[in-house]
Amino acid sequence: MAIQIILLCGLVIFSALAILLRDLIKAALSLAVASLLLGIIFFRLAAPYAAVFEISVVAGLITVLFILTIALTKKGDEITEARLVKLAFPVFLILFLVIDGLVMKSLLQKIPALPSGPESGTFGEVLWKQRTFDLVAQVGVILAGVLAVLALFRKKEEDKDE
Amino acid sequence: MSNLWFLYIFFAALLIFTGLYCLLTMRNLIKLFIAVEIISKGVSLAIVATGAVKNNILLAQSLAITYIVVEVALVATALALIINIYKKNKSLDVRLLSKLKG
């Protein structure tokens, strides 16, 4: 329990650092560390497949994409954020902590959640047999993403030709 | 078990708040997208933790994996858009986008 709390606190701290740090590379690396901590939390929740995806895809691939984008947009660092934003963040965070602590417990009793009861079979059976339509949708989403990226960059090439 | 669920949902809500605060206040497009990522971390934590507490971890894992795949497609598309916006405006300031005509 104590380790879980430390991991969850680390996750929130690194996420906060990701938005508060001025240097975008450092912010992207903080986000990667937060993903890594989330992956460890998933492992501890007995969700190894989700953890592997979280660490390899989110902490790995997405961080690489972020750093690539930051490298391609060098002047991104020059935008000055309002000073009040960073100063007011801890105040709002503490305010939200208090409200969260007071309200969440009573909310959880009212929110419908997944039904309790032991599951049968393995992860493979659940993913490939019960959630087959999800997998089809995933293929569609990946194709849509690839086509969108191709369309966005092809347009620029046409502009150059003109 | 209820206390454990409360703990995870409490921290998931904190992550979502952190992301929403950044989305509402920051001006840098990459920072805004980092905020979207933080919100998605909060959501996936809530999905997996609820599955673990309610003894439905296999279903929760498959949903989390679907969510991560959707997230990757979103990131790739959005970062390509950000690069295109930067090439056009030479800036990542979100306020410049309000000057777009169309």
PDB file of C-alpha atoms in Angstrom:
ATOM      1  CA  MET A   1       0.000   0.000   0.000  1.00  0.00           C
ATOM      2  CA  ALA A   2       2.801   2.424   0.955  1.00  0.00           C
ATOM      3  CA  ILE A   3       4.679   1.646  -2.267  1.00  0.00           C
ATOM      4  CA  GLN A   4       1.505   2.224  -4.290  1.00  0.00           C
ATOM      5  CA  ILE A   5       0.988   5.623  -2.634  1.00  0.00           C
ATOM      6  CA  ILE A   6       4.612   6.599  -3.337  1.00  0.00           C
ATOM      7  CA  LEU A   7       4.227   5.537  -6.985  1.00  0.00           C
ATOM      8  CA  LEU A   8       0.945   7.447  -7.343  1.00  0.00           C
ATOM      9  CA  CYS A   9       2.468  10.574  -5.730  1.00  0.00           C
ATOM     10  CA  GLY A  10       5.445  10.285  -8.112  1.00  0.00           C
ATOM     11  CA  LEU A  11       3.040   9.990 -11.039  1.00  0.00           C
ATOM     12  CA  VAL A  12       1.234  13.205 -10.062  1.00  0.00           C
ATOM     13  CA  ILE A  13       4.509  15.054  -9.315  1.00  0.00           C
ATOM     14  CA  PHE A  14       6.103  14.175 -12.663  1.00  0.00           C
ATOM     15  CA  SER A  15       2.862  15.023 -14.490  1.00  0.00           C
ATOM     16  CA  ALA A  16       2.813  18.411 -12.755  1.00  0.00           C
ATOM     17  CA  LEU A  17       6.488  18.913 -13.667  1.00  0.00           C
ATOM     18  CA  ALA A  18       5.642  18.121 -17.291  1.00  0.00           C
ATOM     19  CA  ILE A  19       3.324  21.121 -17.444  1.00  0.00           C
ATOM     20  CA  LEU A  20       5.320  23.454 -15.193  1.00  0.00           C
ATOM     21  CA  LEU A  21       8.821  23.035 -16.673  1.00  0.00           C
ATOM     22  CA  ARG A  22       9.697  25.720 -19.199  1.00  0.00           C
ATOM     23  CA  ASP A  23      12.079  23.555 -21.236  1.00  0.00           C
ATOM     24  CA  LEU A  24       9.928  21.391 -23.523  1.00  0.00           C
ATOM     25  CA  ILE A  25      12.480  18.543 -23.740  1.00  0.00           C
ATOM     26  CA  LYS A  26      12.534  18.286 -19.945  1.00  0.00           C
ATOM     27  CA  ALA A  27       8.727  18.401 -19.934  1.00  0.00           C
ATOM     28  CA  ALA A  28       8.571  15.512 -22.450  1.00  0.00           C
ATOM     29  CA  LEU A  29      11.056  13.500 -20.359  1.00  0.00           C
ATOM     30  CA  SER A  30       8.983  14.135 -17.219  1.00  0.00           C
ATOM     31  CA  LEU A  31       5.972  12.808 -19.100  1.00  0.00           C
ATOM     32  CA  ALA A  32       7.968   9.696 -20.013  1.00  0.00           C
ATOM     33  CA  VAL A  33       8.918   9.135 -16.356  1.00  0.00           C
ATOM     34  CA  ALA A  34       5.245   9.543 -15.398  1.00  0.00           C
ATOM     35  CA  SER A  35       4.335   6.884 -18.003  1.00  0.00           C
ATOM     36  CA  LEU A  36       7.007   4.587 -16.589  1.00  0.00           C
ATOM     37  CA  LEU A  37       5.571   4.987 -13.080  1.00  0.00           C
ATOM     38  CA  LEU A  38       2.076   4.320 -14.429  1.00  0.00           C
ATOM     39  CA  GLY A  39       3.408   1.153 -16.069  1.00  0.00           C
ATOM     40  CA  ILE A  40       4.866  -0.002 -12.728  1.00  0.00           C
ATOM     41  CA  ILE A  41       1.492   0.712 -11.071  1.00  0.00           C
ATOM     42  CA  PHE A  42      -0.201  -1.426 -13.753  1.00  0.00           C
ATOM     43  CA  PHE A  43       2.258  -4.254 -13.036  1.00  0.00           C
ATOM     44  CA  ARG A  44       1.423  -4.054  -9.356  1.00  0.00           C
ATOM     45  CA  LEU A  45      -2.308  -4.142 -10.186  1.00  0.00           C
ATOM     46  CA  ALA A  46      -1.734  -7.507 -11.925  1.00  0.00           C
ATOM     47  CA  ALA A  47      -2.199  -5.974 -15.383  1.00  0.00           C
ATOM     48  CA  PRO A  48       1.108  -6.924 -17.094  1.00  0.00           C
ATOM     49  CA  TYR A  49      -0.117  -6.548 -20.701  1.00  0.00           C
ATOM     50  CA  ALA A  50      -1.420  -3.034 -20.125  1.00  0.00           C
ATOM     51  CA  ALA A  51       1.852  -2.234 -18.327  1.00  0.00           C
ATOM     52  CA  VAL A  52       3.975  -3.448 -21.226  1.00  0.00           C
ATOM     53  CA  PHE A  53       1.913  -1.373 -23.673  1.00  0.00           C
ATOM     54  CA  GLU A  54       2.105   1.663 -21.399  1.00  0.00           C
ATOM     55  CA  ILE A  55       5.884   1.461 -21.010  1.00  0.00           C
ATOM     56  CA  SER A  56       6.800   0.507 -24.584  1.00  0.00           C
ATOM     57  CA  VAL A  57       4.273   2.595 -26.506  1.00  0.00           C
ATOM     58  CA  VAL A  58       3.489   5.592 -24.292  1.00  0.00           C
ATOM     59  CA  ALA A  59       6.825   5.989 -22.463  1.00  0.00           C
ATOM     60  CA  GLY A  60       8.835   4.984 -25.542  1.00  0.00           C
ATOM     61  CA  LEU A  61       7.159   5.790 -28.841  1.00  0.00           C
ATOM     62  CA  ILE A  62       5.130   8.840 -27.806  1.00  0.00           C
ATOM     63  CA  THR A  63       8.154  10.413 -26.063  1.00  0.00           C
ATOM     64  CA  VAL A  64      10.198   9.955 -29.246  1.00  0.00           C
ATOM     65  CA  LEU A  65       7.397  11.609 -31.263  1.00  0.00           C
ATOM     66  CA  PHE A  66       7.250  14.508 -28.785  1.00  0.00           C
ATOM     67  CA  ILE A  67      11.026  15.060 -28.840  1.00  0.00           C
ATOM     68  CA  LEU A  68      11.024  14.890 -32.652  1.00  0.00           C
ATOM     69  CA  THR A  69       8.281  17.519 -32.801  1.00  0.00           C
ATOM     70  CA  ILE A  70      10.099  19.738 -30.285  1.00  0.00           C
ATOM     71  CA  ALA A  71      13.287  19.456 -32.365  1.00  0.00           C
ATOM     72  CA  LEU A  72      11.370  20.418 -35.534  1.00  0.00           C
ATOM     73  CA  THR A  73       9.732  23.425 -33.846  1.00  0.00           C
ATOM     74  CA  LYS A  74      12.698  25.113 -32.179  1.00  0.00           C
ATOM     75  CA  LYS A  75      11.003  28.404 -31.402  1.00  0.00           C
ATOM     76  CA  GLY A  76       8.359  26.676 -29.310  1.00  0.00           C
ATOM     77  CA  ASP A  77      10.312  27.443 -26.142  1.00  0.00           C
ATOM     78  CA  GLU A  78      10.104  31.172 -26.713  1.00  0.00           C
ATOM     79  CA  ILE A  79       6.419  31.465 -25.897  1.00  0.00           C
ATOM     80  CA  THR A  80       6.059  33.043 -22.475  1.00  0.00           C
ATOM     81  CA  GLU A  81       3.276  31.690 -20.340  1.00  0.00           C
ATOM     82  CA  ALA A  82       1.492  34.026 -17.945  1.00  0.00           C
ATOM     83  CA  ARG A  83       3.366  34.127 -14.610  1.00  0.00           C
ATOM     84  CA  LEU A  84       0.169  33.833 -12.651  1.00  0.00           C
ATOM     85  CA  VAL A  85      -0.525  30.421 -14.218  1.00  0.00           C
ATOM     86  CA  LYS A  86       2.441  28.722 -12.535  1.00  0.00           C
ATOM     87  CA  LEU A  87       1.982  30.599  -9.264  1.00  0.00           C
ATOM     88  CA  ALA A  88      -1.711  29.780  -9.036  1.00  0.00           C
ATOM     89  CA  PHE A  89      -1.276  26.077  -9.856  1.00  0.00           C
ATOM     90  CA  PRO A  90      -0.337  24.898  -6.319  1.00  0.00           C
ATOM     91  CA  VAL A  91      -3.247  26.871  -4.854  1.00  0.00           C
ATOM     92  CA  PHE A  92      -5.754  25.320  -7.254  1.00  0.00           C
ATOM     93  CA  LEU A  93      -4.183  21.881  -6.764  1.00  0.00           C
ATOM     94  CA  ILE A  94      -4.569  22.056  -2.969  1.00  0.00           C
ATOM     95  CA  LEU A  95      -8.132  23.332  -3.392  1.00  0.00           C
ATOM     96  CA  PHE A  96      -8.913  20.425  -5.705  1.00  0.00           C
ATOM     97  CA  LEU A  97      -7.212  17.957  -3.315  1.00  0.00           C
ATOM     98  CA  VAL A  98      -9.564  19.022  -0.545  1.00  0.00           C
ATOM     99  CA  ILE A  99     -12.667  18.864  -2.750  1.00  0.00           C
ATOM    100  CA  ASP A 100     -11.523  15.536  -4.236  1.00  0.00           C
ATOM    101  CA  GLY A 101     -11.001  14.031  -0.772  1.00  0.00           C
ATOM    102  CA  LEU A 102     -14.379  15.231   0.468  1.00  0.00           C
ATOM    103  CA  VAL A 103     -16.532  14.406  -2.545  1.00  0.00           C
ATOM    104  CA  MET A 104     -14.963  11.387  -4.262  1.00  0.00           C
ATOM    105  CA  LYS A 105     -15.828   8.776  -1.639  1.00  0.00           C
ATOM    106  CA  SER A 106     -19.543   9.540  -1.724  1.00  0.00           C
ATOM    107  CA  LEU A 107     -19.447   9.808  -5.530  1.00  0.00           C
ATOM    108  CA  LEU A 108     -17.859   6.364  -5.847  1.00  0.00           C
ATOM    109  CA  GLN A 109     -20.802   4.756  -4.096  1.00  0.00           C
ATOM    110  CA  LYS A 110     -23.196   6.277  -6.627  1.00  0.00           C
ATOM    111  CA  ILE A 111     -21.210   5.732  -9.852  1.00  0.00           C
ATOM    112  CA  PRO A 112     -22.029   2.423 -11.554  1.00  0.00           C
ATOM    113  CA  ALA A 113     -18.862   0.421 -12.234  1.00  0.00           C
ATOM    114  CA  LEU A 114     -17.920  -2.902 -13.794  1.00  0.00           C
ATOM    115  CA  PRO A 115     -19.794  -5.810 -12.185  1.00  0.00           C
ATOM    116  CA  SER A 116     -17.953  -7.672  -9.451  1.00  0.00           C
ATOM    117  CA  GLY A 117     -17.288 -11.364  -9.911  1.00  0.00           C
ATOM    118  CA  PRO A 118     -14.443 -13.661 -10.861  1.00  0.00           C
ATOM    119  CA  GLU A 119     -13.432 -13.767 -14.535  1.00  0.00           C
ATOM    120  CA  SER A 120     -12.786 -16.991 -16.347  1.00  0.00           C
ATOM    121  CA  GLY A 121     -10.227 -17.742 -19.070  1.00  0.00           C
ATOM    122  CA  THR A 122      -6.999 -16.038 -19.996  1.00  0.00           C
ATOM    123  CA  PHE A 123      -6.214 -12.548 -21.202  1.00  0.00           C
ATOM    124  CA  GLY A 124      -5.869 -13.831 -24.775  1.00  0.00           C
ATOM    125  CA  GLU A 125      -9.369 -15.304 -24.726  1.00  0.00           C
ATOM    126  CA  VAL A 126     -10.869 -12.070 -23.408  1.00  0.00           C
ATOM    127  CA  LEU A 127      -9.009  -9.896 -25.924  1.00  0.00           C
ATOM    128  CA  TRP A 128      -9.407 -12.063 -29.038  1.00  0.00           C
ATOM    129  CA  LYS A 129     -12.830 -13.641 -28.428  1.00  0.00           C
ATOM    130  CA  GLN A 130     -14.844 -11.251 -26.247  1.00  0.00           C
ATOM    131  CA  ARG A 131     -13.437  -7.964 -27.564  1.00  0.00           C
ATOM    132  CA  THR A 132     -12.960  -8.897 -31.228  1.00  0.00           C
ATOM    133  CA  PHE A 133     -14.812  -5.828 -32.431  1.00  0.00           C
ATOM    134  CA  ASP A 134     -12.426  -3.623 -30.413  1.00  0.00           C
ATOM    135  CA  LEU A 135      -9.504  -5.103 -32.334  1.00  0.00           C
ATOM    136  CA  VAL A 136     -11.194  -4.334 -35.672  1.00  0.00           C
ATOM    137  CA  ALA A 137     -11.763  -0.784 -34.456  1.00  0.00           C
ATOM    138  CA  GLN A 138      -8.096  -0.548 -33.417  1.00  0.00           C
ATOM    139  CA  VAL A 139      -6.989  -1.494 -36.938  1.00  0.00           C
ATOM    140  CA  GLY A 140      -9.339   1.190 -38.280  1.00  0.00           C
ATOM    141  CA  VAL A 141      -7.969   3.810 -35.887  1.00  0.00           C
ATOM    142  CA  ILE A 142      -4.350   3.018 -36.795  1.00  0.00           C
ATOM    143  CA  LEU A 143      -5.175   3.219 -40.511  1.00  0.00           C
ATOM    144  CA  ALA A 144      -6.989   6.527 -39.958  1.00  0.00           C
ATOM    145  CA  GLY A 145      -3.951   7.881 -38.082  1.00  0.00           C
ATOM    146  CA  VAL A 146      -1.526   6.802 -40.808  1.00  0.00           C
ATOM    147  CA  LEU A 147      -3.719   8.280 -43.555  1.00  0.00           C
ATOM    148  CA  ALA A 148      -4.113  11.534 -41.604  1.00  0.00           C
ATOM    149  CA  VAL A 149      -0.346  11.917 -41.165  1.00  0.00           C
ATOM    150  CA  LEU A 150       0.237  11.120 -44.851  1.00  0.00           C
ATOM    151  CA  ALA A 151      -2.413  13.647 -45.901  1.00  0.00           C
ATOM    152  CA  LEU A 152      -0.991  16.367 -43.662  1.00  0.00           C
ATOM    153  CA  PHE A 153       2.542  16.017 -45.020  1.00  0.00           C
ATOM    154  CA  ARG A 154       1.562  15.423 -48.657  1.00  0.00           C
ATOM    155  CA  LYS A 155      -0.210  18.756 -48.763  1.00  0.00           C
ATOM    156  CA  LYS A 156       3.031  20.535 -47.861  1.00  0.00           C
ATOM    157  CA  GLU A 157       4.971  18.757 -50.608  1.00  0.00           C
ATOM    158  CA  GLU A 158       2.413  19.877 -53.195  1.00  0.00           C
ATOM    159  CA  ASP A 159       2.822  23.466 -51.962  1.00  0.00           C
ATOM    160  CA  LYS A 160       6.578  23.242 -52.508  1.00  0.00           C
ATOM    161  CA  ASP A 161       6.130  21.939 -56.066  1.00  0.00           C
ATOM    162  CA  GLU A 162       4.014  24.937 -56.936  1.00  0.00           C
TER     163      GLU A 162
ATOM    164  CA  MET B   1     -11.155  -2.849  -1.391  1.00  0.00           C
ATOM    165  CA  SER B   2     -13.310   0.264  -1.386  1.00  0.00           C
ATOM    166  CA  ASN B   3     -10.475   2.264   0.188  1.00  0.00           C
ATOM    167  CA  LEU B   4      -8.049   1.037  -2.453  1.00  0.00           C
ATOM    168  CA  TRP B   5     -10.475   2.009  -5.214  1.00  0.00           C
ATOM    169  CA  PHE B   6     -10.909   5.431  -3.615  1.00  0.00           C
ATOM    170  CA  LEU B   7      -7.118   5.888  -3.558  1.00  0.00           C
ATOM    171  CA  TYR B   8      -6.701   5.151  -7.275  1.00  0.00           C
ATOM    172  CA  ILE B   9      -9.701   7.194  -8.386  1.00  0.00           C
ATOM    173  CA  PHE B  10      -8.527  10.052  -6.139  1.00  0.00           C
ATOM    174  CA  PHE B  11      -5.157  10.150  -7.924  1.00  0.00           C
ATOM    175  CA  ALA B  12      -6.783   9.652 -11.346  1.00  0.00           C
ATOM    176  CA  ALA B  13      -8.952  12.718 -10.648  1.00  0.00           C
ATOM    177  CA  LEU B  14      -5.819  14.657  -9.635  1.00  0.00           C
ATOM    178  CA  LEU B  15      -4.153  13.782 -12.953  1.00  0.00           C
ATOM    179  CA  ILE B  16      -7.250  14.832 -14.897  1.00  0.00           C
ATOM    180  CA  PHE B  17      -7.374  18.114 -12.948  1.00  0.00           C
ATOM    181  CA  THR B  18      -3.672  18.788 -13.676  1.00  0.00           C
ATOM    182  CA  GLY B  19      -4.256  18.213 -17.387  1.00  0.00           C
ATOM    183  CA  LEU B  20      -7.404  20.338 -17.491  1.00  0.00           C
ATOM    184  CA  TYR B  21      -5.656  23.204 -15.663  1.00  0.00           C
ATOM    185  CA  CYS B  22      -2.879  23.179 -18.265  1.00  0.00           C
ATOM    186  CA  LEU B  23      -5.389  22.992 -21.138  1.00  0.00           C
ATOM    187  CA  LEU B  24      -7.264  26.013 -19.822  1.00  0.00           C
ATOM    188  CA  THR B  25      -4.277  28.221 -18.988  1.00  0.00           C
ATOM    189  CA  MET B  26      -1.244  27.460 -21.171  1.00  0.00           C
ATOM    190  CA  ARG B  27      -0.477  28.912 -24.602  1.00  0.00           C
ATOM    191  CA  ASN B  28       2.141  26.584 -26.072  1.00  0.00           C
ATOM    192  CA  LEU B  29       0.573  23.996 -28.394  1.00  0.00           C
ATOM    193  CA  ILE B  30       3.013  21.235 -27.340  1.00  0.00           C
ATOM    194  CA  LYS B  31       2.272  21.960 -23.671  1.00  0.00           C
ATOM    195  CA  LEU B  32      -1.436  21.678 -24.445  1.00  0.00           C
ATOM    196  CA  PHE B  33      -0.847  18.321 -26.013  1.00  0.00           C
ATOM    197  CA  ILE B  34       1.207  17.173 -23.022  1.00  0.00           C
ATOM    198  CA  ALA B  35      -1.877  18.102 -20.986  1.00  0.00           C
ATOM    199  CA  VAL B  36      -4.041  15.837 -23.169  1.00  0.00           C
ATOM    200  CA  GLU B  37      -1.553  13.027 -22.504  1.00  0.00           C
ATOM    201  CA  ILE B  38      -1.771  13.611 -18.745  1.00  0.00           C
ATOM    202  CA  ILE B  39      -5.576  13.453 -18.889  1.00  0.00           C
ATOM    203  CA  SER B  40      -5.357  10.191 -20.820  1.00  0.00           C
ATOM    204  CA  LYS B  41      -3.019   8.788 -18.150  1.00  0.00           C
ATOM    205  CA  GLY B  42      -5.630   9.593 -15.531  1.00  0.00           C
ATOM    206  CA  VAL B  43      -8.340   7.866 -17.560  1.00  0.00           C
ATOM    207  CA  SER B  44      -6.294   4.707 -18.163  1.00  0.00           C
ATOM    208  CA  LEU B  45      -5.366   4.585 -14.456  1.00  0.00           C
ATOM    209  CA  ALA B  46      -9.067   4.781 -13.589  1.00  0.00           C
ATOM    210  CA  ILE B  47      -9.940   1.988 -16.067  1.00  0.00           C
ATOM    211  CA  VAL B  48      -7.246  -0.447 -14.877  1.00  0.00           C
ATOM    212  CA  ALA B  49      -7.709   0.321 -11.161  1.00  0.00           C
ATOM    213  CA  THR B  50     -11.480  -0.169 -11.391  1.00  0.00           C
ATOM    214  CA  GLY B  51     -10.932  -3.463 -13.200  1.00  0.00           C
ATOM    215  CA  ALA B  52      -8.439  -4.626 -10.576  1.00  0.00           C
ATOM    216  CA  VAL B  53     -10.694  -3.717  -7.663  1.00  0.00           C
ATOM    217  CA  LYS B  54     -13.851  -5.197  -9.230  1.00  0.00           C
ATOM    218  CA  ASN B  55     -12.118  -8.469 -10.250  1.00  0.00           C
ATOM    219  CA  ASN B  56     -12.403  -7.684 -13.954  1.00  0.00           C
ATOM    220  CA  ILE B  57      -8.741  -7.059 -14.659  1.00  0.00           C
ATOM    221  CA  LEU B  58      -8.666  -8.983 -17.973  1.00  0.00           C
ATOM    222  CA  LEU B  59     -11.462  -6.899 -19.478  1.00  0.00           C
ATOM    223  CA  ALA B  60      -9.953  -3.707 -18.047  1.00  0.00           C
ATOM    224  CA  GLN B  61      -6.569  -4.565 -19.572  1.00  0.00           C
ATOM    225  CA  SER B  62      -8.058  -5.129 -23.011  1.00  0.00           C
ATOM    226  CA  LEU B  63      -9.899  -1.792 -22.750  1.00  0.00           C
ATOM    227  CA  ALA B  64      -6.687  -0.064 -21.602  1.00  0.00           C
ATOM    228  CA  ILE B  65      -4.781  -1.505 -24.571  1.00  0.00           C
ATOM    229  CA  THR B  66      -7.489  -0.292 -26.971  1.00  0.00           C
ATOM    230  CA  TYR B  67      -7.266   3.127 -25.317  1.00  0.00           C
ATOM    231  CA  ILE B  68      -3.471   3.229 -25.684  1.00  0.00           C
ATOM    232  CA  VAL B  69      -3.727   2.399 -29.418  1.00  0.00           C
ATOM    233  CA  VAL B  70      -6.269   5.188 -29.908  1.00  0.00           C
ATOM    234  CA  GLU B  71      -3.946   7.519 -27.967  1.00  0.00           C
ATOM    235  CA  VAL B  72      -0.999   6.743 -30.247  1.00  0.00           C
ATOM    236  CA  ALA B  73      -3.033   7.445 -33.397  1.00  0.00           C
ATOM    237  CA  LEU B  74      -4.210  10.709 -31.814  1.00  0.00           C
ATOM    238  CA  VAL B  75      -0.663  11.743 -30.869  1.00  0.00           C
ATOM    239  CA  ALA B  76       0.724  11.025 -34.333  1.00  0.00           C
ATOM    240  CA  THR B  77      -2.028  13.027 -36.045  1.00  0.00           C
ATOM    241  CA  ALA B  78      -1.926  15.921 -33.594  1.00  0.00           C
ATOM    242  CA  LEU B  79       1.859  16.275 -33.687  1.00  0.00           C
ATOM    243  CA  ALA B  80       1.749  16.288 -37.504  1.00  0.00           C
ATOM    244  CA  LEU B  81      -0.858  19.050 -37.263  1.00  0.00           C
ATOM    245  CA  ILE B  82       1.334  20.983 -34.800  1.00  0.00           C
ATOM    246  CA  ILE B  83       4.327  20.785 -37.183  1.00  0.00           C
ATOM    247  CA  ASN B  84       2.121  22.054 -40.027  1.00  0.00           C
ATOM    248  CA  ILE B  85       0.829  24.920 -37.880  1.00  0.00           C
ATOM    249  CA  TYR B  86       4.416  25.803 -36.937  1.00  0.00           C
ATOM    250  CA  LYS B  87       5.504  25.834 -40.582  1.00  0.00           C
ATOM    251  CA  LYS B  88       2.653  28.203 -41.416  1.00  0.00           C
ATOM    252  CA  ASN B  89       2.757  30.555 -38.413  1.00  0.00           C
ATOM    253  CA  LYS B  90       6.415  30.172 -37.298  1.00  0.00           C
ATOM    254  CA  SER B  91       5.086  29.973 -33.773  1.00  0.00           C
ATOM    255  CA  LEU B  92       3.397  27.515 -31.453  1.00  0.00           C
ATOM    256  CA  ASP B  93       1.301  30.167 -29.731  1.00  0.00           C
ATOM    257  CA  VAL B  94      -2.287  28.972 -29.566  1.00  0.00           C
ATOM    258  CA  ARG B  95      -3.578  32.577 -29.612  1.00  0.00           C
ATOM    259  CA  LEU B  96      -2.376  32.973 -33.209  1.00  0.00           C
ATOM    260  CA  LEU B  97      -4.824  30.287 -34.277  1.00  0.00           C
ATOM    261  CA  SER B  98      -7.731  32.624 -33.589  1.00  0.00           C
ATOM    262  CA  LYS B  99      -6.517  34.757 -36.504  1.00  0.00           C
ATOM    263  CA  LEU B 100      -7.135  31.973 -38.991  1.00  0.00           C
ATOM    264  CA  LYS B 101      -9.698  32.762 -41.672  1.00  0.00           C
ATOM    265  CA  GLY B 102     -11.969  30.246 -43.282  1.00  0.00           C
TER     266      GLY B 102
END
